[in-house]
PDB file of C-alpha atoms in Angstrom:
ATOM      1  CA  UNK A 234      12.301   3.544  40.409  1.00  0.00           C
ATOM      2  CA  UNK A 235       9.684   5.872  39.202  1.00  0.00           C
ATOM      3  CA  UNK A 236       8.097   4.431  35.445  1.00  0.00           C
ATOM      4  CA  UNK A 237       7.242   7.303  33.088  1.00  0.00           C
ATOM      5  CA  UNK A 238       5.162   7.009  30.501  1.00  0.00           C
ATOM      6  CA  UNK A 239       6.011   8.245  27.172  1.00  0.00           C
ATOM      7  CA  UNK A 240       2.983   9.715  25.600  1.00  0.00           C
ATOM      8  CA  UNK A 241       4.264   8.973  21.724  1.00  0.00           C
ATOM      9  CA  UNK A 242       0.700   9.710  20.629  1.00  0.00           C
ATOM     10  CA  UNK A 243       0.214  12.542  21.222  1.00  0.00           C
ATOM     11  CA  UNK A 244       0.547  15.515  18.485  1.00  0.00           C
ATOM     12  CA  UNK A 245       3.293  17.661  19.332  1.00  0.00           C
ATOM     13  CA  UNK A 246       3.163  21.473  17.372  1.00  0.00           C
ATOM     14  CA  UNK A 247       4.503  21.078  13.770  1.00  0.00           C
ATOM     15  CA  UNK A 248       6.737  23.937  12.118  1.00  0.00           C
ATOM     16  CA  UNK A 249       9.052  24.190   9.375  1.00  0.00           C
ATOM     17  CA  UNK A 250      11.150  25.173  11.844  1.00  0.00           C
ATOM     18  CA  UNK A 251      11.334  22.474  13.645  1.00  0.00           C
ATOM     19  CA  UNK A 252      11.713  20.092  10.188  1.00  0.00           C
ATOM     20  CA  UNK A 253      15.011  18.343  10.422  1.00  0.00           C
ATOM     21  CA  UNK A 254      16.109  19.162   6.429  1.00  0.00           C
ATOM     22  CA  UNK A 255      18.797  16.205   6.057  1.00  0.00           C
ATOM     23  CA  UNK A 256      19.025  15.724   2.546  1.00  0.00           C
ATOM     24  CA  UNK A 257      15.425  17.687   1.586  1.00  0.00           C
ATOM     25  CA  UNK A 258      16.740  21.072   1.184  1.00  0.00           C
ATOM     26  CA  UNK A 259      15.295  22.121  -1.811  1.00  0.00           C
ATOM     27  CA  UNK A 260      11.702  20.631  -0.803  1.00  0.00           C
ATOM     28  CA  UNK A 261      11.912  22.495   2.686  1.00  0.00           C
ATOM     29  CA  UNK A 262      12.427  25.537   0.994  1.00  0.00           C
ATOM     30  CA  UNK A 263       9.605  25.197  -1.777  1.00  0.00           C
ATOM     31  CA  UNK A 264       7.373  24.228   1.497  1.00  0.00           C
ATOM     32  CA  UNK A 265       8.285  28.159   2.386  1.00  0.00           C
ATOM     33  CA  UNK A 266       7.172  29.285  -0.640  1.00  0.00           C
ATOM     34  CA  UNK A 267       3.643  27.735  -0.379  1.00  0.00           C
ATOM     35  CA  UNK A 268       3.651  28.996   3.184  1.00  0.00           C
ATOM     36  CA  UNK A 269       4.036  32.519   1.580  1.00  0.00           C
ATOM     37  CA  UNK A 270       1.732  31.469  -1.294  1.00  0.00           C
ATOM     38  CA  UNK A 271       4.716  32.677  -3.555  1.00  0.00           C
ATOM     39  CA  UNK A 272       5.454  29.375  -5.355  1.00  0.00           C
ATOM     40  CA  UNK A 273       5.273  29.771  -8.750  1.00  0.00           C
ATOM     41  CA  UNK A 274       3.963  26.037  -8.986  1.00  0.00           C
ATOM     42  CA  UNK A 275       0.574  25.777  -7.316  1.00  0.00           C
ATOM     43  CA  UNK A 276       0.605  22.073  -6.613  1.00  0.00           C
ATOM     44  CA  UNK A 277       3.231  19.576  -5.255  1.00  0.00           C
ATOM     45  CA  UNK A 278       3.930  15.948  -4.261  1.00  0.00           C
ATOM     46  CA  UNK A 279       5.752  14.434  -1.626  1.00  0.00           C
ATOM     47  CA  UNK A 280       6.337  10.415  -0.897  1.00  0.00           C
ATOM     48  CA  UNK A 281       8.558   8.839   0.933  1.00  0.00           C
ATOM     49  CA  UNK A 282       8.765   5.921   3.796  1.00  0.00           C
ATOM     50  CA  UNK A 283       7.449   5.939   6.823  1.00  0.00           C
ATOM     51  CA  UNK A 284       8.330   8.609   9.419  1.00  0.00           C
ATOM     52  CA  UNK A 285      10.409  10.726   6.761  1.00  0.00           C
ATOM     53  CA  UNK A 286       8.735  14.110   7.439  1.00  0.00           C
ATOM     54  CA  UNK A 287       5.931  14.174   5.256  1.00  0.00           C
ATOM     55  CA  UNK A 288       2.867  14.708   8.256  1.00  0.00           C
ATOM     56  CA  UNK A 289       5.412  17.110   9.673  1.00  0.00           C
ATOM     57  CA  UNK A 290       5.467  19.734   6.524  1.00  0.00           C
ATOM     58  CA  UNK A 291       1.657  18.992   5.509  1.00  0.00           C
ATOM     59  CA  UNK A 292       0.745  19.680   9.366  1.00  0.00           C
ATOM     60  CA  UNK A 293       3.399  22.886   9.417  1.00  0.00           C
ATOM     61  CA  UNK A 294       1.777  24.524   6.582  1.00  0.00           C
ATOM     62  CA  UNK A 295      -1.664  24.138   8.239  1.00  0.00           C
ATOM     63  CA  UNK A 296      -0.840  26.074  10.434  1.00  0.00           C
ATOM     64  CA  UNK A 297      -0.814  29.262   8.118  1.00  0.00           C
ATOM     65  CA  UNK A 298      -3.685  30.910   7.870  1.00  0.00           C
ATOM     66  CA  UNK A 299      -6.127  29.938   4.949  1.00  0.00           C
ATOM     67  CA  UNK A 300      -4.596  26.551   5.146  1.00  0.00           C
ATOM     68  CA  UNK A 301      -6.550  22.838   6.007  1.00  0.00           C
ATOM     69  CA  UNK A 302      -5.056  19.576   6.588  1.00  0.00           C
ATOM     70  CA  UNK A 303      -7.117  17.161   4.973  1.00  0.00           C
ATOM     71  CA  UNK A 304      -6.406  13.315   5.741  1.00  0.00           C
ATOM     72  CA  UNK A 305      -7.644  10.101   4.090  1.00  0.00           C
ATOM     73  CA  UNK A 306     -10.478  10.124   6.999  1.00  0.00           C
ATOM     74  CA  UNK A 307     -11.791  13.419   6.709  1.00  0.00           C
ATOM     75  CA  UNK A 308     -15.560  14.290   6.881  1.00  0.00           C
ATOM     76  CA  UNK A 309     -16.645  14.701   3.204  1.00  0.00           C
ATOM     77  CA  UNK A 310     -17.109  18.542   3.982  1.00  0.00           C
ATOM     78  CA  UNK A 311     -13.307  18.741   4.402  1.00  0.00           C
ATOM     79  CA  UNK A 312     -12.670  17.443   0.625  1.00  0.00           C
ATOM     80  CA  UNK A 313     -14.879  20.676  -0.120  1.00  0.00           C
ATOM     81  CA  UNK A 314     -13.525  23.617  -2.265  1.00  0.00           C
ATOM     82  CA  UNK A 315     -13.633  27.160  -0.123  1.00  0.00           C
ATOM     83  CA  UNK A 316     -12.980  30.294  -1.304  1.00  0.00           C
ATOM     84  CA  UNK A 317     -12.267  30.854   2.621  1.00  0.00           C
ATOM     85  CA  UNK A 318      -9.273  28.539   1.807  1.00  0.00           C
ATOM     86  CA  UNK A 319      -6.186  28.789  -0.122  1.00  0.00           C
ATOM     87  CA  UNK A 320      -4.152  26.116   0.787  1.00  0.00           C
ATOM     88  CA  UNK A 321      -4.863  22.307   0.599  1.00  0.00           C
ATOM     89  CA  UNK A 322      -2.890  19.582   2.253  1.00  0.00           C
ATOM     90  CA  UNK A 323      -3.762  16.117   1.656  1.00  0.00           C
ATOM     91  CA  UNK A 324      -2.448  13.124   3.044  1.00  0.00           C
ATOM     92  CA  UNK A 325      -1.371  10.084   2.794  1.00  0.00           C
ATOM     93  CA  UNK A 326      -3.425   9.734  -0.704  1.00  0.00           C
ATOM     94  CA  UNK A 327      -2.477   5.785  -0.776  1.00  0.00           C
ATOM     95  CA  UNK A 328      -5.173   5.609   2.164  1.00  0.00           C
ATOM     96  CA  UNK A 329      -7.778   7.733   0.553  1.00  0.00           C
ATOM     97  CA  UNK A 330     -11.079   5.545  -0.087  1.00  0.00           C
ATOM     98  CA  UNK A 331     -12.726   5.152  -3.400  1.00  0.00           C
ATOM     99  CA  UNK A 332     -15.693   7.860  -2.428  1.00  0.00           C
ATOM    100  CA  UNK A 333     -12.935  10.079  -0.937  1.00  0.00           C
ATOM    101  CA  UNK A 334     -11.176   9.828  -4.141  1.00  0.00           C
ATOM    102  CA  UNK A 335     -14.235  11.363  -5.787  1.00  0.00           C
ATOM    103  CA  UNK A 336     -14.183  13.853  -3.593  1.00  0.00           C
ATOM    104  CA  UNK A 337     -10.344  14.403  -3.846  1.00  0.00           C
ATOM    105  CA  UNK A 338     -10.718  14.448  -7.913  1.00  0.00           C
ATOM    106  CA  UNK A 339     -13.093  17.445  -7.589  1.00  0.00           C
ATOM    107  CA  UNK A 340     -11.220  19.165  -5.038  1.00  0.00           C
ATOM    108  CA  UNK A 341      -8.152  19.193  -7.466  1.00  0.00           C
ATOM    109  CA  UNK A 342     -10.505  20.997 -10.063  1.00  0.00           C
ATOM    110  CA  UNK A 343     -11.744  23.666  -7.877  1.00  0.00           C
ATOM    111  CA  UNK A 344      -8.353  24.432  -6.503  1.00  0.00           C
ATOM    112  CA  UNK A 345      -7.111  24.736  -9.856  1.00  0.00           C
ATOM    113  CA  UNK A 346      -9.548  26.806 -11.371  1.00  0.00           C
ATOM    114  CA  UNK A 347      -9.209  29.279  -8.595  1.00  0.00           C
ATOM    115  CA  UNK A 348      -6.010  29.251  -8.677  1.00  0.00           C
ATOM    116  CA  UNK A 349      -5.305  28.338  -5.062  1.00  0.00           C
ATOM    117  CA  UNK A 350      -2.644  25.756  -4.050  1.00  0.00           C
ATOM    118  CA  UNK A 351      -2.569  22.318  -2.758  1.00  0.00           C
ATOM    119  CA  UNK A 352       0.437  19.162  -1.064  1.00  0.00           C
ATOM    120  CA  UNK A 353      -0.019  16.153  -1.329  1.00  0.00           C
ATOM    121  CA  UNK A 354       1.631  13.506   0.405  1.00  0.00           C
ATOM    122  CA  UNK A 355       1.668   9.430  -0.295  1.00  0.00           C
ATOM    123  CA  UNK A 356       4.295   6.599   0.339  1.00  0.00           C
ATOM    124  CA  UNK A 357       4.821   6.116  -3.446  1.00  0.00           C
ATOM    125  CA  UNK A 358       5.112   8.169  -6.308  1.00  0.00           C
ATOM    126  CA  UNK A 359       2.219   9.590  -8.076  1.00  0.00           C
ATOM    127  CA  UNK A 360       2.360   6.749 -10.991  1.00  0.00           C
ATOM    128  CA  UNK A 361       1.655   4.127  -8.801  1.00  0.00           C
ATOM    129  CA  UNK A 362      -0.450   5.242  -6.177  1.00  0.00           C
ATOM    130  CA  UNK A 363      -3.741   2.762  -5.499  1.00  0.00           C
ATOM    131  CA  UNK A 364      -5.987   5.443  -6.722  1.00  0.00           C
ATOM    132  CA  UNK A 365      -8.421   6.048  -9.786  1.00  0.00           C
ATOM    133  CA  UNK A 366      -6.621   7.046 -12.866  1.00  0.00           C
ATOM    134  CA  UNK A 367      -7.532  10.838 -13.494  1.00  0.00           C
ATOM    135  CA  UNK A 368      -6.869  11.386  -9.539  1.00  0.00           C
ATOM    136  CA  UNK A 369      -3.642  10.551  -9.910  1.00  0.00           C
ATOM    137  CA  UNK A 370      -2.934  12.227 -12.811  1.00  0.00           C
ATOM    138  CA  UNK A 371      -4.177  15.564 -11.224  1.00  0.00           C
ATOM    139  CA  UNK A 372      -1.403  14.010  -8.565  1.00  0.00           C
ATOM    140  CA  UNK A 373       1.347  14.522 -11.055  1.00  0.00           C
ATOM    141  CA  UNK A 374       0.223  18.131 -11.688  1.00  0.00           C
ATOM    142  CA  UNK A 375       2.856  19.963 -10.215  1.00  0.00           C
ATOM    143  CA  UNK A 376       6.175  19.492  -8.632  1.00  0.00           C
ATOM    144  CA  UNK A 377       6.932  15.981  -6.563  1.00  0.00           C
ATOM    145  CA  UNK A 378      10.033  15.531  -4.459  1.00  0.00           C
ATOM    146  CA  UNK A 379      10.793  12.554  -2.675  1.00  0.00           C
ATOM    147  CA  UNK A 380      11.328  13.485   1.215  1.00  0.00           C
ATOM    148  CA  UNK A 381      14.653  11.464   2.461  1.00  0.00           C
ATOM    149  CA  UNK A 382      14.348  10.222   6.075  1.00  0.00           C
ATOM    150  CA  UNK A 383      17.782  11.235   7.896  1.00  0.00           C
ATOM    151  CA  UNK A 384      20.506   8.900   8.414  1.00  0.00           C
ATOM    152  CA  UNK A 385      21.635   7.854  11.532  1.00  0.00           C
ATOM    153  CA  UNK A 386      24.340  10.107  11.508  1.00  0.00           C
ATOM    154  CA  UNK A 387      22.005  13.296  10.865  1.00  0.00           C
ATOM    155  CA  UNK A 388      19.765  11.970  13.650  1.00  0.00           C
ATOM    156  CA  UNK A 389      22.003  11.782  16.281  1.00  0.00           C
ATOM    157  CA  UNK A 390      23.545  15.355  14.942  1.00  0.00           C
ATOM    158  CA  UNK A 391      20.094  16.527  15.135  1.00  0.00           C
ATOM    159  CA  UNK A 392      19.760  14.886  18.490  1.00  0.00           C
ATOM    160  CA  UNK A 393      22.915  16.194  19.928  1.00  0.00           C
ATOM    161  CA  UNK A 394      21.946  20.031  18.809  1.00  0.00           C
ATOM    162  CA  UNK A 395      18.528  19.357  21.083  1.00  0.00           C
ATOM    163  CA  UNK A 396      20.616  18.459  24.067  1.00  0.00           C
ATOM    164  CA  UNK A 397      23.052  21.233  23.555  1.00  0.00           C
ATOM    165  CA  UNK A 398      20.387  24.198  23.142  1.00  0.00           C
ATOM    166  CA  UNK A 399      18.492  22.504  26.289  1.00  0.00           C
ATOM    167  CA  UNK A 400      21.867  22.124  27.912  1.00  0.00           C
ATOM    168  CA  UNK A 401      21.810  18.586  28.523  1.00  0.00           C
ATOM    169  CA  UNK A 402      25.064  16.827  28.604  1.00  0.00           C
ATOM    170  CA  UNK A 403      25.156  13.049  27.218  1.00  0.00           C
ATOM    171  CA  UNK A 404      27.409  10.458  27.896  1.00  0.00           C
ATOM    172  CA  UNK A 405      28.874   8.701  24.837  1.00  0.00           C
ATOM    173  CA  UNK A 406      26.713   5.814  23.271  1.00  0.00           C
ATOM    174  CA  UNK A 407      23.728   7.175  24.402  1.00  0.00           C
ATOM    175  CA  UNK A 408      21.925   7.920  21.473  1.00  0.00           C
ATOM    176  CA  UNK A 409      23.661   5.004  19.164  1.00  0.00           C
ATOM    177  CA  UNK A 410      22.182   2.610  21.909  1.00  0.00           C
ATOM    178  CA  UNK A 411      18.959   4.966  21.814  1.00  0.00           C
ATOM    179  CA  UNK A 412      18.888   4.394  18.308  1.00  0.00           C
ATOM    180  CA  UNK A 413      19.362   0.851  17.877  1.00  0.00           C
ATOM    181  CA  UNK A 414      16.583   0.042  20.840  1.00  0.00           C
ATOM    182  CA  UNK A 415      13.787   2.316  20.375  1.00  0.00           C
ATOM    183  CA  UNK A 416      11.524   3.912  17.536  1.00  0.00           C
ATOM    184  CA  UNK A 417      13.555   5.650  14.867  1.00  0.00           C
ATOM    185  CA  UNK A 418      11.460   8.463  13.675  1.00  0.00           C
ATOM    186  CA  UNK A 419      12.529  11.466  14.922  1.00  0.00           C
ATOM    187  CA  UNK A 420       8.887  12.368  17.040  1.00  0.00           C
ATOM    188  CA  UNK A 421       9.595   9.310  19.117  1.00  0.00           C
ATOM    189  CA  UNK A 422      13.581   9.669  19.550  1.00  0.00           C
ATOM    190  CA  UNK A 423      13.082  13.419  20.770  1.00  0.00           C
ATOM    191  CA  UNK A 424      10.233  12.481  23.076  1.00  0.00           C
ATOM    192  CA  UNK A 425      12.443  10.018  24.648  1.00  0.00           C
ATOM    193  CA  UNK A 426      15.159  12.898  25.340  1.00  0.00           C
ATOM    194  CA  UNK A 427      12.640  14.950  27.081  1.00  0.00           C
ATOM    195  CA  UNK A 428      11.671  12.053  29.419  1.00  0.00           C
ATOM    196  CA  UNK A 429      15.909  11.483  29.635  1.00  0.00           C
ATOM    197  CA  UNK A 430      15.767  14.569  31.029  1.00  0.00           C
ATOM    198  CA  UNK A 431      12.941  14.582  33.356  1.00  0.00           C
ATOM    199  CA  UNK A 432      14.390  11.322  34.764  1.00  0.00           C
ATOM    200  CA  UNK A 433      17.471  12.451  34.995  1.00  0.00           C
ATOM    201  CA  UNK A 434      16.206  15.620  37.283  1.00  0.00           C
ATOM    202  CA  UNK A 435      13.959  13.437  39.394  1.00  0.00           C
ATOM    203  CA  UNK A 436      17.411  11.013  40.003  1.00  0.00           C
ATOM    204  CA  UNK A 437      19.686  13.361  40.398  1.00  0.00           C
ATOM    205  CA  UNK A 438      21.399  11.234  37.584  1.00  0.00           C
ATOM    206  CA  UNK A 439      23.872  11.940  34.799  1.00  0.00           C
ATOM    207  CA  UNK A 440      22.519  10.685  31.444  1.00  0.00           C
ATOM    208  CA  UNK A 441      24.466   7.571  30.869  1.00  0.00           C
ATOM    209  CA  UNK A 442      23.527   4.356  29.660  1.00  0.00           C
ATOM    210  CA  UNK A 443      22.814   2.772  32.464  1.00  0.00           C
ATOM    211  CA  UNK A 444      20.019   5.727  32.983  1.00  0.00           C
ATOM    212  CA  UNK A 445      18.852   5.037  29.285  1.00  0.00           C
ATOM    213  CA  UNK A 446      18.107   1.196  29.866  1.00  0.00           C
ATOM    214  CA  UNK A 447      16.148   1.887  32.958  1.00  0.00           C
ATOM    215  CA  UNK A 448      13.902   4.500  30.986  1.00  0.00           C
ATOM    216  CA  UNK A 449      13.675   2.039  28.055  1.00  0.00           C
ATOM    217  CA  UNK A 450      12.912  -1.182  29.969  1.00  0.00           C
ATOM    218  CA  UNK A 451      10.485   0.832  32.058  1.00  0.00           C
ATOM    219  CA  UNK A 452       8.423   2.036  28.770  1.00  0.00           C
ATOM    220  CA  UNK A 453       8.638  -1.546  27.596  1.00  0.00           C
ATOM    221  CA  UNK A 454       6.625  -2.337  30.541  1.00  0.00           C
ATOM    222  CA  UNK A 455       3.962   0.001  30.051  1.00  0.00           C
TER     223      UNK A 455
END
């Protein structure tokens, strides 16, 4: 049998589009507006676990123009205001050191007083974020949504709709077995259905479990 190697690190393109909403409506939608720059709120806060989608929106609306993706790790020139720049995305803020937080604190001013607009994303709530006081303060500015990882049930609905439009057929179980023996987040479940269905070409095999275990066993391996 052929091994493939599932490249899980590498960054795949970002979109709203491409955001699975679940339960996060009303966020995804406000996400659009700061896209636009029409939000009538010029700052925002999401947290959630692990995997739920944050990255995803914070790298989507990066991709507008006037926008830059800031992360805990930046160069200190990236936690500088520019009037070049009208959209701020910073992540993961729980990460952010205690000289970046500096930084961060007067990157919150400047944005403000030009009235540009700025996301922020952390695994907790603004109130108890590991970060100096006024920082997270600024934090709790605007709007703050918690993002909602999907269910199982969403996932393998989501799944399902990505082998339809690529018109793969799956036998049943596959992706409740998928599910319970791999990664859950979403990156990681639909870059194992693209390797699914290279494998499945190369074989000239249905999609079945059996298929599934070989592809699983053989990344296990790697």
């Amino acid at each position: 049998m052929k091994q493939l190697v599932l490249d899980l690190g590498t960054d795949q393109a970002h979109s709203l589009d491409t955001f699975e909403v679940g339960q996060n409506a009303e966020v995804a939608q406000l996400m659009r507006q700061f896209a636009a720059r029409t939000s009538r709120e010029h700052f925002a806060y999401l947290w959630g676990e692990l995997a739920a989608g944050k990255s995803h929106l914070l790298k989507a609306l990066a991709s507008t123009e006037r926008a830059r993706y800031i992360s805990p790790f930046s160069i200190e020139s990236e936690f500088v205001y520019s009037p070049d720049v009208d959209l701020y995305l910073l992540d993961d803020c729980e990460k952010l050191s205690p000289l970046a937080q500096i930084d961060a604190f007067a990157l919150f001013n400047e944005i403000r007083a030009n009235k540009a607009y700025m996301v922020c994303s952390g695994a907790v709530p603004p109130a108890v974020l590991p970060v100096r006081e006024d920082l997270r303060t600024r934090m709790g500015w605007g709007l703050i949504y918690q993002i909602h990882g999907l269910t199982d049930a969403e996932k393998i609905a989501a799944l399902t709709q990505a082998a339809t439009t690529r018109g793969l057929t799956l036998s049943p179980g596959v992706l409740p077995y998928l599910l319970s023996h791999f990664r859950r987040d979403m990156r990681s479940l639909s870059t194992m259905l693209d390797s699914l269905d290279l494998y499945s070409l190369e074989t000239q095999r249905p999609i079945t479990l059996p298929l599934l275990r070989e592809l699983l066993q053989a990344e296990a391996k790697e």
